[in-house]
Coordinates of C-alpha atoms in Angstrom, one line a residue:
Chain A
M264 CA -1.2 -13.9 -3.5
N265 CA 1.1 -11.5 -1.8
G266 CA 3.7 -12.3 -4.4
F267 CA 1.0 -11.4 -6.8
R268 CA 0.4 -8.4 -5.4
A269 CA 3.7 -7.1 -5.2
V270 CA 4.6 -7.8 -8.7
F271 CA 1.6 -6.3 -9.8
K272 CA 2.2 -3.0 -7.9
R273 CA 6.0 -2.6 -8.5
E274 CA 5.3 -3.6 -12.2
L275 CA 2.5 -0.7 -12.8
K276 CA 4.6 1.8 -11.0
G277 CA 7.7 0.5 -13.3
Y278 CA 5.7 2.2 -16.3
F279 CA 5.2 5.5 -14.6
A280 CA 8.9 5.3 -13.3
T281 CA 10.2 6.0 -16.6
P282 CA 9.1 8.4 -19.4
V283 CA 7.8 4.9 -21.2
A284 CA 4.4 5.5 -19.9
Y285 CA 4.2 9.0 -21.2
V286 CA 5.7 8.4 -24.5
F287 CA 3.3 5.8 -25.0
L288 CA 0.2 7.2 -23.9
V289 CA 1.0 10.6 -25.9
I290 CA 1.8 8.2 -29.3
F291 CA -1.4 6.0 -28.2
L292 CA -3.8 8.6 -27.8
F293 CA -2.5 11.0 -30.8
A294 CA -2.7 8.0 -33.5
A295 CA -6.2 6.9 -32.1
G296 CA -7.7 10.3 -32.5
Y297 CA -5.9 11.0 -35.4
M298 CA -7.1 7.7 -37.1
T299 CA -10.2 8.6 -36.3
F300 CA -11.1 11.9 -37.3
Q301 CA -8.8 11.8 -40.2
K302 CA -10.6 8.6 -41.8
G303 CA -14.1 10.1 -42.4
F304 CA -15.4 10.7 -39.0
Y305 CA -17.1 13.5 -39.6
Q306 CA -18.1 12.6 -43.0
M307 CA -20.0 9.9 -41.9
R308 CA -22.9 12.0 -40.6
Q309 CA -23.4 9.5 -37.8
A310 CA -23.0 10.0 -34.3
D311 CA -21.0 6.6 -33.3
M312 CA -17.6 5.3 -32.6
S313 CA -17.0 2.8 -35.2
I314 CA -14.6 4.1 -37.0
F315 CA -12.6 4.6 -33.6
F316 CA -13.2 1.3 -32.8
K317 CA -12.1 -0.2 -36.0
N318 CA -8.9 1.3 -36.0
L319 CA -7.7 0.2 -32.7
P320 CA -6.6 -3.4 -33.6
L321 CA -4.0 -2.1 -35.8
L322 CA -3.1 0.4 -33.3
F323 CA -3.1 -2.3 -30.5
A324 CA -1.0 -4.8 -32.8
F325 CA 1.9 -2.2 -32.4
M326 CA 1.5 -0.9 -29.1
A327 CA 0.5 -4.2 -27.1
P328 CA 3.6 -6.0 -28.1
A329 CA 5.6 -2.9 -27.3
V330 CA 4.5 -2.6 -23.7
G331 CA 4.4 -6.3 -23.3
M332 CA 8.0 -6.6 -24.3
R333 CA 9.8 -5.1 -21.2
L334 CA 7.8 -7.7 -19.1
W335 CA 10.6 -10.8 -19.2
A336 CA 13.1 -9.5 -21.5
E337 CA 14.4 -6.9 -19.4
E338 CA 14.3 -9.1 -16.5
R339 CA 16.3 -11.7 -18.0
K340 CA 18.7 -9.3 -19.4
S341 CA 19.6 -7.2 -16.2
G342 CA 19.6 -10.4 -14.3
S343 CA 16.7 -9.0 -12.0
I344 CA 15.0 -12.7 -12.8
E345 CA 17.3 -14.0 -10.4
L346 CA 16.2 -11.7 -7.6
L347 CA 12.3 -12.1 -8.6
F348 CA 12.6 -16.1 -8.4
T349 CA 14.5 -16.1 -4.8
L350 CA 11.9 -14.1 -3.1
P351 CA 8.8 -16.4 -2.4
I352 CA 6.9 -15.5 -5.4
T353 CA 6.0 -18.7 -7.8
V354 CA 6.3 -18.2 -11.4
S355 CA 2.7 -18.1 -12.0
Q356 CA 2.2 -15.2 -9.8
A357 CA 4.8 -13.3 -11.3
V358 CA 3.3 -14.1 -14.9
I359 CA -0.4 -13.3 -13.8
G360 CA 1.0 -10.4 -11.8
K361 CA 3.1 -8.6 -14.8
F362 CA 0.4 -9.5 -17.2
L363 CA -2.3 -7.8 -15.3
A364 CA -0.4 -4.9 -14.4
A365 CA 0.3 -4.5 -18.5
W366 CA -3.4 -5.0 -19.3
T367 CA -4.5 -2.1 -16.7
F368 CA -1.7 0.3 -18.3
L369 CA -3.3 -0.3 -21.5
A370 CA -6.4 0.4 -20.0
I371 CA -5.5 3.6 -18.6
G372 CA -4.6 4.3 -22.2
L373 CA -8.2 3.4 -23.6
L374 CA -9.6 5.4 -20.7
L375 CA -7.7 8.5 -21.5
T376 CA -9.7 8.3 -24.9
F377 CA -12.8 9.4 -23.1
P378 CA -12.9 12.6 -25.2
V379 CA -13.8 10.5 -28.2
P380 CA -17.1 9.2 -26.7
L381 CA -17.8 12.8 -24.8
T382 CA -17.5 14.2 -29.0
V383 CA -19.7 11.7 -29.8
C384 CA -22.4 12.5 -27.4
Y385 CA -21.9 16.3 -27.5
L386 CA -22.7 15.9 -31.6
G387 CA -25.6 13.7 -31.4
D388 CA -27.4 10.9 -29.6
P389 CA -25.3 7.9 -29.7
D390 CA -25.9 4.3 -28.6
I391 CA -24.2 3.9 -25.2
G392 CA -24.5 0.1 -25.4
L393 CA -22.8 0.2 -28.6
I394 CA -19.8 1.9 -27.1
I395 CA -19.5 0.1 -24.0
T396 CA -19.5 -3.1 -26.0
G397 CA -16.8 -1.4 -28.2
Y398 CA -14.5 -0.3 -25.3
V399 CA -15.0 -4.2 -23.6
G400 CA -14.4 -5.7 -27.3
S401 CA -11.1 -3.2 -27.5
L402 CA -10.0 -4.3 -23.8
L403 CA -10.3 -7.9 -24.6
M404 CA -8.1 -7.5 -27.8
A405 CA -5.4 -5.8 -26.1
G406 CA -5.2 -8.4 -23.5
G407 CA -5.1 -10.9 -26.3
F408 CA -2.1 -9.1 -28.0
L409 CA -0.4 -8.2 -24.6
A410 CA -0.7 -12.1 -23.6
I411 CA 1.3 -13.1 -27.3
G412 CA 3.4 -10.2 -26.3
S413 CA 4.3 -11.2 -22.6
F414 CA 5.0 -14.9 -24.3
F415 CA 7.5 -13.5 -27.0
S416 CA 8.9 -11.2 -24.3
A417 CA 9.8 -14.3 -22.1
L418 CA 11.2 -16.1 -25.0
S419 CA 14.1 -13.7 -25.8
K420 CA 16.5 -11.7 -23.9
N421 CA 16.5 -9.2 -26.5
Q422 CA 13.6 -6.8 -26.4
V423 CA 14.0 -5.9 -30.0
I424 CA 13.6 -9.5 -31.2
S425 CA 10.6 -10.2 -28.9
V426 CA 8.6 -7.1 -30.0
I427 CA 9.3 -8.0 -33.4
L428 CA 8.1 -11.8 -33.5
A429 CA 5.2 -10.4 -31.3
V430 CA 4.2 -8.1 -33.7
V431 CA 4.2 -10.5 -36.8
A432 CA 2.3 -12.9 -34.6
C433 CA -0.3 -10.4 -33.8
F434 CA -0.6 -9.4 -37.3
I435 CA -0.8 -13.2 -38.7
L436 CA -3.8 -13.3 -36.2
M437 CA -5.6 -10.3 -37.6
F438 CA -4.9 -10.7 -41.0
A439 CA -6.0 -14.2 -40.7
G440 CA -9.7 -12.8 -40.5
L441 CA -9.5 -10.1 -43.3
P442 CA -11.5 -10.7 -46.6
T443 CA -8.4 -10.3 -48.9
T444 CA -6.7 -13.0 -47.0
L445 CA -10.0 -15.2 -46.6
N446 CA -10.5 -14.8 -50.5
Y447 CA -7.0 -15.6 -51.4
L448 CA -6.8 -18.7 -49.3
A449 CA -10.1 -19.9 -50.6
G450 CA -8.9 -20.9 -53.7
T451 CA -6.3 -23.3 -51.6
L452 CA -7.8 -24.4 -48.9
P453 CA -11.0 -26.8 -48.3
A454 CA -14.1 -25.0 -47.0
G455 CA -13.6 -26.3 -43.6
M456 CA -10.0 -25.2 -42.9
L457 CA -11.1 -21.8 -44.4
R458 CA -13.8 -21.5 -41.5
V459 CA -11.1 -22.7 -38.8
V460 CA -8.7 -19.8 -40.4
E461 CA -11.6 -17.4 -39.9
S462 CA -12.4 -18.4 -36.8
L463 CA -8.8 -18.4 -35.1
S464 CA -8.7 -14.4 -36.2
F465 CA -9.0 -11.6 -33.9
Q466 CA -10.6 -9.4 -36.5
T467 CA -13.7 -12.1 -36.8
H468 CA -14.3 -11.9 -33.1
F469 CA -13.9 -8.1 -32.5
D470 CA -15.9 -7.1 -35.7
S471 CA -18.7 -9.4 -33.9
I472 CA -18.4 -7.6 -30.5
L473 CA -18.4 -4.4 -32.6
K474 CA -22.1 -4.9 -33.9
G475 CA -23.3 -4.6 -30.2
V476 CA -24.0 -8.4 -29.3
I477 CA -21.9 -9.7 -26.5
E478 CA -21.7 -13.4 -27.7
F479 CA -20.0 -16.4 -25.4
K480 CA -18.1 -17.6 -28.3
D481 CA -16.2 -14.2 -28.6
I482 CA -15.3 -13.5 -25.2
A483 CA -14.4 -17.5 -25.0
Y484 CA -12.1 -16.8 -27.6
F485 CA -10.2 -14.1 -26.4
V486 CA -10.2 -15.3 -22.8
I487 CA -8.6 -18.8 -24.0
L488 CA -6.0 -16.8 -26.0
I489 CA -5.2 -14.8 -22.8
V490 CA -5.0 -17.9 -20.6
G491 CA -3.1 -19.9 -23.2
W492 CA -0.5 -17.7 -24.1
T493 CA -0.1 -16.9 -20.5
I494 CA 0.3 -20.1 -19.3
A495 CA 2.8 -20.8 -22.5
C496 CA 4.8 -17.9 -21.2
S497 CA 5.1 -19.5 -17.2
I498 CA 5.9 -23.0 -19.1
I499 CA 9.0 -21.2 -20.9
L500 CA 10.0 -19.1 -18.0
N501 CA 10.2 -22.2 -15.9
E502 CA 12.4 -23.7 -18.3
R503 CA 14.4 -20.8 -19.3
K504 CA 14.5 -18.6 -16.8
A505 CA 18.4 -19.5 -15.3
S506 CA 19.8 -19.8 -19.0
Chain B
M186 CA 20.4 -26.6 8.9
I187 CA 21.4 -27.0 5.5
S188 CA 22.0 -30.5 4.2
V189 CA 22.9 -30.8 0.6
K190 CA 22.7 -34.6 -0.7
Q191 CA 24.5 -35.3 -4.0
L192 CA 23.4 -32.2 -5.8
R193 CA 24.2 -32.4 -9.5
R194 CA 23.5 -30.0 -12.2
T195 CA 24.8 -29.8 -16.0
F196 CA 24.7 -27.2 -18.6
G197 CA 24.7 -29.0 -22.1
P198 CA 28.0 -31.2 -21.7
I199 CA 29.4 -28.9 -18.8
V200 CA 29.0 -30.3 -15.6
A201 CA 28.8 -27.5 -13.2
V202 CA 28.1 -29.1 -9.9
D203 CA 29.0 -32.9 -9.3
D204 CA 27.5 -35.0 -6.9
V205 CA 28.2 -32.4 -4.0
S206 CA 26.9 -33.3 -0.5
F207 CA 27.5 -31.2 2.9
E208 CA 26.2 -30.2 5.5
V209 CA 26.2 -26.8 7.1
A210 CA 24.9 -26.0 10.8
Q211 CA 23.4 -23.3 12.9
G212 CA 26.4 -21.0 14.0
D213 CA 28.5 -22.2 10.7
V214 CA 30.1 -19.3 8.7
L215 CA 30.8 -21.3 5.4
G216 CA 33.5 -20.1 3.0
F217 CA 32.6 -21.4 -0.5
L218 CA 36.1 -21.3 -2.3
G219 CA 37.1 -22.2 -5.6
P220 CA 38.5 -21.2 -9.1
N221 CA 36.3 -19.2 -11.5
G222 CA 33.8 -21.7 -13.2
A223 CA 34.1 -23.9 -10.2
G224 CA 30.3 -24.1 -9.6
K225 CA 30.2 -22.2 -6.5
S226 CA 27.4 -19.7 -8.1
T227 CA 25.7 -22.6 -9.6
A228 CA 25.2 -24.5 -6.3
M229 CA 24.3 -21.5 -4.5
K230 CA 21.5 -21.0 -6.8
M231 CA 20.2 -24.3 -6.4
L232 CA 20.1 -23.7 -2.9
A233 CA 17.9 -20.6 -3.3
C234 CA 15.7 -22.4 -5.4
F235 CA 16.5 -20.3 -8.8
L236 CA 17.8 -23.6 -10.4
P237 CA 16.5 -26.7 -10.3
P238 CA 19.1 -29.4 -9.8
D239 CA 19.3 -32.4 -12.3
S240 CA 19.6 -34.9 -9.4
G241 CA 20.1 -34.8 -5.9
T242 CA 18.6 -32.5 -3.5
A243 CA 19.0 -30.4 -0.6
T244 CA 17.1 -29.0 2.4
V245 CA 16.9 -25.8 3.9
C246 CA 15.7 -25.3 7.6
G247 CA 14.0 -28.6 7.1
H248 CA 12.2 -27.8 3.9
D249 CA 13.3 -29.5 0.6
I250 CA 14.3 -27.3 -2.1
L251 CA 12.3 -29.3 -4.6
K252 CA 9.1 -30.2 -3.0
D253 CA 8.7 -26.3 -0.9
P254 CA 10.8 -23.7 -2.8
I255 CA 8.6 -21.1 -1.5
A256 CA 9.2 -22.2 2.2
V257 CA 12.7 -22.4 1.4
R258 CA 12.9 -18.9 -0.2
K259 CA 11.0 -17.5 2.9
S260 CA 13.8 -18.7 5.0
V261 CA 16.8 -17.9 3.2
G262 CA 18.6 -14.4 2.1
Y263 CA 20.2 -14.5 -0.9
L264 CA 22.4 -12.0 -2.4
A265 CA 23.4 -12.9 -6.0
E266 CA 26.7 -12.5 -8.0
N267 CA 25.7 -9.0 -9.6
A268 CA 23.8 -8.0 -6.9
P269 CA 20.6 -7.7 -9.3
A270 CA 17.9 -5.0 -8.4
Y271 CA 15.2 -3.0 -10.5
N272 CA 17.3 -0.1 -11.9
E273 CA 14.4 2.1 -12.5
M274 CA 13.4 2.2 -9.0
T275 CA 14.9 3.9 -6.1
V276 CA 16.4 2.2 -3.0
G277 CA 13.5 3.1 -1.0
G278 CA 11.0 2.0 -3.1
F279 CA 12.9 -1.3 -4.0
L280 CA 13.3 -2.1 -0.5
N281 CA 9.6 -1.7 -0.2
F282 CA 8.9 -3.9 -2.6
V283 CA 10.9 -6.7 -1.4
C284 CA 9.0 -5.9 2.0
D285 CA 6.1 -6.5 0.2
A286 CA 7.0 -9.9 -1.7
R287 CA 8.1 -11.0 1.9
Q288 CA 4.9 -9.8 3.5
I289 CA 6.3 -7.1 5.7
R290 CA 4.0 -4.8 6.4
G291 CA 2.6 -1.5 8.7
Q292 CA 4.8 -1.0 11.7
A293 CA 6.8 -4.2 11.5
R294 CA 7.9 -2.5 8.0
N295 CA 8.8 0.7 9.3
K296 CA 10.9 -0.9 12.1
V297 CA 12.8 -3.3 9.8
L298 CA 13.7 -0.4 7.4
D299 CA 15.0 1.9 10.4
R300 CA 17.3 -1.2 11.4
I301 CA 18.4 -2.6 7.7
V302 CA 18.9 0.8 6.2
P303 CA 21.6 2.4 8.5
L304 CA 22.9 -1.3 9.0
C305 CA 23.7 -1.7 5.2
S306 CA 24.3 2.1 5.3
V307 CA 22.3 3.0 2.6
D308 CA 20.8 6.0 3.8
S309 CA 22.4 8.5 1.8
V310 CA 21.4 7.2 -1.2
Y311 CA 17.8 6.1 -0.2
H312 CA 15.9 8.2 -2.6
Q313 CA 18.2 7.9 -5.6
T314 CA 17.5 5.4 -8.6
I315 CA 19.6 2.3 -8.3
D316 CA 21.0 2.6 -12.0
T317 CA 22.8 5.6 -10.4
L318 CA 24.3 3.8 -7.6
S319 CA 28.2 2.6 -7.9
K320 CA 29.0 -1.1 -7.5
G321 CA 29.6 -1.2 -3.9
Y322 CA 26.0 0.9 -3.2
R323 CA 24.3 -1.4 -5.4
R324 CA 26.1 -4.5 -3.5
R325 CA 24.8 -2.8 -0.1
V326 CA 21.4 -2.5 -1.7
G327 CA 21.6 -6.2 -2.4
L328 CA 23.0 -6.8 1.0
A329 CA 20.1 -5.2 2.7
Q330 CA 17.4 -7.1 0.6
A331 CA 19.3 -10.4 1.4
L332 CA 19.0 -9.4 5.4
I333 CA 15.4 -7.6 5.6
H334 CA 13.4 -10.4 7.0
D335 CA 16.2 -11.7 9.4
P336 CA 16.6 -14.9 7.8
Q337 CA 17.8 -18.0 9.2
V338 CA 20.1 -19.0 6.5
L339 CA 22.2 -16.3 4.1
I340 CA 23.5 -17.2 1.1
L341 CA 25.9 -14.5 -0.2
D342 CA 27.7 -14.7 -3.3
E343 CA 30.7 -12.6 -3.2
P344 CA 29.1 -10.3 -0.9
T345 CA 32.5 -7.8 -0.6
D346 CA 33.1 -7.6 -4.2
G347 CA 33.7 -4.1 -5.4
L348 CA 33.3 -2.7 -1.8
D349 CA 36.1 -0.1 -0.9
P350 CA 38.0 -1.5 2.6
N351 CA 36.4 0.3 4.7
Q352 CA 32.9 -0.9 3.7
K353 CA 34.4 -4.6 3.2
H354 CA 35.7 -4.5 7.1
D355 CA 32.2 -3.5 7.7
V356 CA 30.5 -6.2 6.0
R357 CA 33.0 -8.8 7.7
L358 CA 32.0 -7.2 11.0
L359 CA 28.3 -7.5 10.0
I360 CA 28.6 -11.3 9.3
N361 CA 30.5 -12.2 12.4
E362 CA 27.9 -10.0 14.6
M363 CA 25.3 -12.5 12.6
A364 CA 27.2 -15.5 12.6
K365 CA 26.0 -17.0 16.2
D366 CA 22.4 -17.7 15.5
K367 CA 22.2 -17.9 11.7
C368 CA 23.7 -20.1 9.2
I369 CA 25.8 -18.2 6.7
I370 CA 27.2 -19.6 3.0
I371 CA 29.9 -17.0 1.5
S372 CA 31.6 -17.4 -2.0
T373 CA 34.7 -15.3 -2.0
H374 CA 38.1 -15.1 -4.3
I375 CA 39.5 -13.2 -1.2
L376 CA 41.0 -15.8 1.1
E377 CA 42.1 -13.3 3.9
E378 CA 38.2 -13.1 4.2
V379 CA 37.9 -16.9 4.8
E380 CA 40.0 -16.5 7.5
L381 CA 38.7 -13.1 9.1
V382 CA 34.6 -14.7 9.0
C383 CA 34.6 -18.4 8.1
N384 CA 34.8 -21.4 10.5
R385 CA 34.5 -23.5 7.8
A386 CA 35.6 -24.0 4.1
I387 CA 34.9 -25.8 1.2
I388 CA 37.2 -26.0 -2.0
I389 CA 35.3 -26.8 -4.8
A390 CA 36.9 -27.1 -8.4
R391 CA 35.3 -28.1 -11.9
G392 CA 31.8 -29.1 -9.8
K393 CA 33.7 -31.5 -7.1
I394 CA 34.3 -30.7 -3.4
L395 CA 38.2 -31.0 -2.7
V396 CA 38.4 -30.2 0.4
D397 CA 36.2 -29.7 3.5
S398 CA 37.7 -28.5 6.5
T399 CA 38.4 -25.3 8.5
P400 CA 41.0 -22.6 7.8
D401 CA 43.3 -23.1 10.6
D402 CA 43.3 -26.7 9.9
L403 CA 44.0 -26.2 6.1
K404 CA 47.0 -24.1 7.2
K405 CA 48.2 -26.3 9.8
E406 CA 48.1 -29.3 7.6
H407 CA 49.9 -27.5 4.7
N408 CA 52.3 -25.4 6.8
C409 CA 51.8 -22.4 4.5
T410 CA 49.0 -19.7 3.9
L411 CA 45.7 -20.0 2.9
D412 CA 46.5 -18.8 -0.5
E413 CA 49.4 -21.2 -1.3
V414 CA 47.1 -24.0 0.0
F415 CA 44.3 -23.0 -2.7
R416 CA 46.6 -22.6 -5.4
K417 CA 48.3 -26.3 -4.1
I418 CA 45.0 -27.9 -4.1
T419 CA 43.5 -26.6 -7.3
A420 CA 46.5 -26.6 -9.4
A421 CA 47.3 -29.9 -8.5
K422 CA 43.7 -31.3 -9.7
K423 CA 44.2 -29.4 -12.9
S424 CA 47.4 -30.8 -14.1
A425 CA 46.0 -34.3 -12.8

């Protein structure tokens, strides 16, 4: 437990010790705001945040791997992994500690988008429940992308390679559920397979949470995704930490 | 306190450590000598529970490195070859992180830091980030990190590499001071260091132990300086 706490604390502080955190937060907040107000927030003449949330997957598919890439790649490249794993810290404590620190960091980013709900509340009378489920869904989605990012970060010593692989993986998981992809695949795949592809996608589950209904299968999807990729990350680290 | 039994580790076709066995008792300062790539660092990494061995095992303070690596790590202070640390952290932040990981809190932490910071003479750089430090200071921070929990067993991979002569002298004094009630393994290329601090020497080449003796016996036996003994033994093996 102590190992977990030490890693978590160090990692979260680490984001703010370098300009990384500030660069990230500024770009993230700017992009999130820009995409919301550019793409017809006012034209809709409706006080809700659906446009804001709909753009987040695209943003997180880039941002979460960028936050996750340093988790292990840097550690292995600089050799500090040798220090970390000769302290009384287990691999799983370190993996979970780092993942949660990065997730907390993304949560801080999400939290800082508070002017958007404030604007919506000022302009009209939005459904607060819908906004809360939207944030919950976004947080889960960020966690999913981040788990993928942390896995690829453990896979390669090179941060550039790890971030590219992670972004590609995130995009595959995202695009799998878009109507264009599904229509295209409908020509070649049997209906059963098509449903599998659809239910493997981030988009499907995220959209369903955005509708304001938190269903077990959607939550389970993200939880399994996070746990699965995190376990894969520990396995990879156990295998390769010293190479 | 350390007992190594037929430890073996390969990297692909290269056998880094080949059936190495030895014992180290309390009060021993063991010098681990050998040419580059002899397997010194690999053996030390296995003892510090960073690398798992392919076969064989070792016990440190009664804990098996395979069955109870966390207990081993708790009782070992380990300084790796390049003194790895987190570059973006300050020295103080880094030492506090190590205290966190080693569960040293509150009063105890203040006491430990008050002792270790002047001991490793890192007071002047305490608030500097680690990536601004010179090689010698980095190594001293690494040493501070290894000594912070006053471990029973110290494993130091080239602890004086990159230090200036004064610092080398200080580190040697420090090691001599701690030698009585600890068990210390040092790897080094500096043979005069072995004479000054070690009461045992193991020469290892291509993963195998060639000699396990004391520096004095080695000199007497071969009737020459340790430098020559080292060359004789490791060069003879190469041509064989």
